[in-house]
mmCIF file of C-alpha atoms in Angstrom:
data_model
loop_
_atom_site.group_PDB
_atom_site.id
_atom_site.type_symbol
_atom_site.label_atom_id
_atom_site.label_comp_id
_atom_site.label_asym_id
_atom_site.label_seq_id
_atom_site.Cartn_x
_atom_site.Cartn_y
_atom_site.Cartn_z
ATOM 1 C CA CYS A 13 12.025 2.352 10.726
ATOM 2 C CA ASN A 14 12.700 -0.246 13.320
ATOM 3 C CA ASP A 15 14.253 0.059 16.761
ATOM 4 C CA ASP A 16 17.769 -0.689 15.484
ATOM 5 C CA ASP A 17 18.936 2.140 13.200
ATOM 6 C CA TYR A 18 17.427 5.620 12.940
ATOM 7 C CA VAL A 19 17.885 9.351 13.407
ATOM 8 C CA GLY A 20 15.417 10.740 15.942
ATOM 9 C CA ILE A 21 13.965 14.233 15.539
ATOM 10 C CA ASP A 22 10.927 14.885 17.754
ATOM 11 C CA GLN A 23 7.835 16.149 15.890
ATOM 12 C CA GLY A 24 9.724 16.247 12.585
ATOM 13 C CA SER A 25 7.824 16.871 9.359
ATOM 14 C CA GLN A 26 8.283 18.428 5.949
ATOM 15 C CA GLU A 27 6.247 21.536 6.866
ATOM 16 C CA GLY A 28 7.032 21.741 10.585
ATOM 17 C CA SER A 29 3.373 21.514 11.616
ATOM 18 C CA GLY A 30 1.264 18.829 13.230
ATOM 19 C CA ALA A 31 2.405 15.887 15.287
ATOM 20 C CA GLY A 32 5.039 14.763 12.767
ATOM 21 C CA GLU A 33 7.280 11.741 13.157
ATOM 22 C CA ASP A 34 10.089 10.989 15.566
ATOM 23 C CA ARG A 35 12.208 8.452 13.635
ATOM 24 C CA PHE A 36 13.778 8.812 10.215
ATOM 25 C CA CYS A 37 15.789 6.184 8.378
ATOM 26 C CA GLY A 38 16.749 4.875 4.969
ATOM 27 C CA GLY A 39 18.759 6.320 2.111
ATOM 28 C CA ARG A 40 16.776 9.556 2.288
ATOM 29 C CA LEU A 41 15.443 10.770 5.594
ATOM 30 C CA PHE A 42 12.402 12.585 4.220
ATOM 31 C CA TYR A 43 10.971 14.382 1.190
ATOM 32 C CA ASN A 44 13.685 16.550 -0.377
ATOM 33 C CA ASN A 45 15.860 15.667 2.630
ATOM 34 C CA VAL A 46 14.147 18.374 4.724
ATOM 35 C CA VAL A 47 12.869 17.776 8.252
ATOM 36 C CA ILE A 48 11.451 20.683 10.280
ATOM 37 C CA SER A 49 10.824 20.439 14.022
ATOM 38 C CA ARG A 50 9.404 23.054 16.350
ATOM 39 C CA SER A 51 9.973 20.851 19.405
ATOM 40 C CA LYS A 52 11.542 22.559 22.418
ATOM 41 C CA PRO A 53 14.172 21.834 23.481
ATOM 42 C CA PHE A 54 15.440 20.586 20.131
ATOM 43 C CA GLN A 55 17.182 17.248 20.386
ATOM 44 C CA LEU A 56 18.758 15.084 17.720
ATOM 45 C CA LYS A 57 19.078 11.395 18.545
ATOM 46 C CA VAL A 58 21.010 8.711 16.685
ATOM 47 C CA ARG A 59 20.541 5.003 17.257
ATOM 48 C CA SER A 60 22.590 2.319 15.563
ATOM 49 C CA ASN A 61 23.571 -1.255 16.254
ATOM 50 C CA SER A 62 26.311 -3.622 15.144
ATOM 51 C CA ASP A 63 24.158 -5.843 12.899
ATOM 52 C CA GLN A 64 25.831 -4.672 9.678
ATOM 53 C CA THR A 65 28.138 -7.262 8.145
ATOM 54 C CA GLU A 66 31.210 -6.858 5.966
ATOM 55 C CA ASN A 67 29.300 -8.483 3.096
ATOM 56 C CA ASN A 68 26.443 -6.015 3.298
ATOM 57 C CA ASN A 69 25.345 -5.103 -0.234
ATOM 58 C CA HIS A 70 23.657 -1.874 0.836
ATOM 59 C CA GLY A 71 26.889 0.109 1.161
ATOM 60 C CA GLN A 72 25.933 1.618 4.512
ATOM 61 C CA HIS A 73 28.809 3.856 5.569
ATOM 62 C CA GLY A 74 27.146 6.276 7.989
ATOM 63 C CA PHE A 75 25.319 9.535 7.379
ATOM 64 C CA ALA A 76 25.759 13.292 7.168
ATOM 65 C CA LEU A 77 23.366 16.007 8.322
ATOM 66 C CA ARG A 78 23.224 19.706 7.572
ATOM 67 C CA TYR A 79 21.094 21.782 9.901
ATOM 68 C CA VAL A 80 19.974 25.363 10.355
ATOM 69 C CA GLN A 81 18.428 26.800 13.512
ATOM 70 C CA LEU A 82 15.940 29.548 12.753
ATOM 71 C CA PRO A 83 14.869 32.229 15.253
ATOM 72 C CA CYS A 84 11.576 31.599 17.054
ATOM 73 C CA VAL A 85 8.561 33.503 15.742
ATOM 74 C CA ASN A 86 5.162 33.972 17.367
#
């Protein structure tokens, strides 16, 4: 990812353990489209710019997210 277009999820990873990543981008955010974060408080950040042109061949039309908040466990 660069500083222009990304979804930010602090300490996000496939398993929800370790330091993880904080920026996700591209056609698929992560393996199997799953990102787990145990960061408190949970925050979702979106950064985008206006560099996309009408002749863009990548077909970038936005994104959709589905999320589930699980209860905290010790």
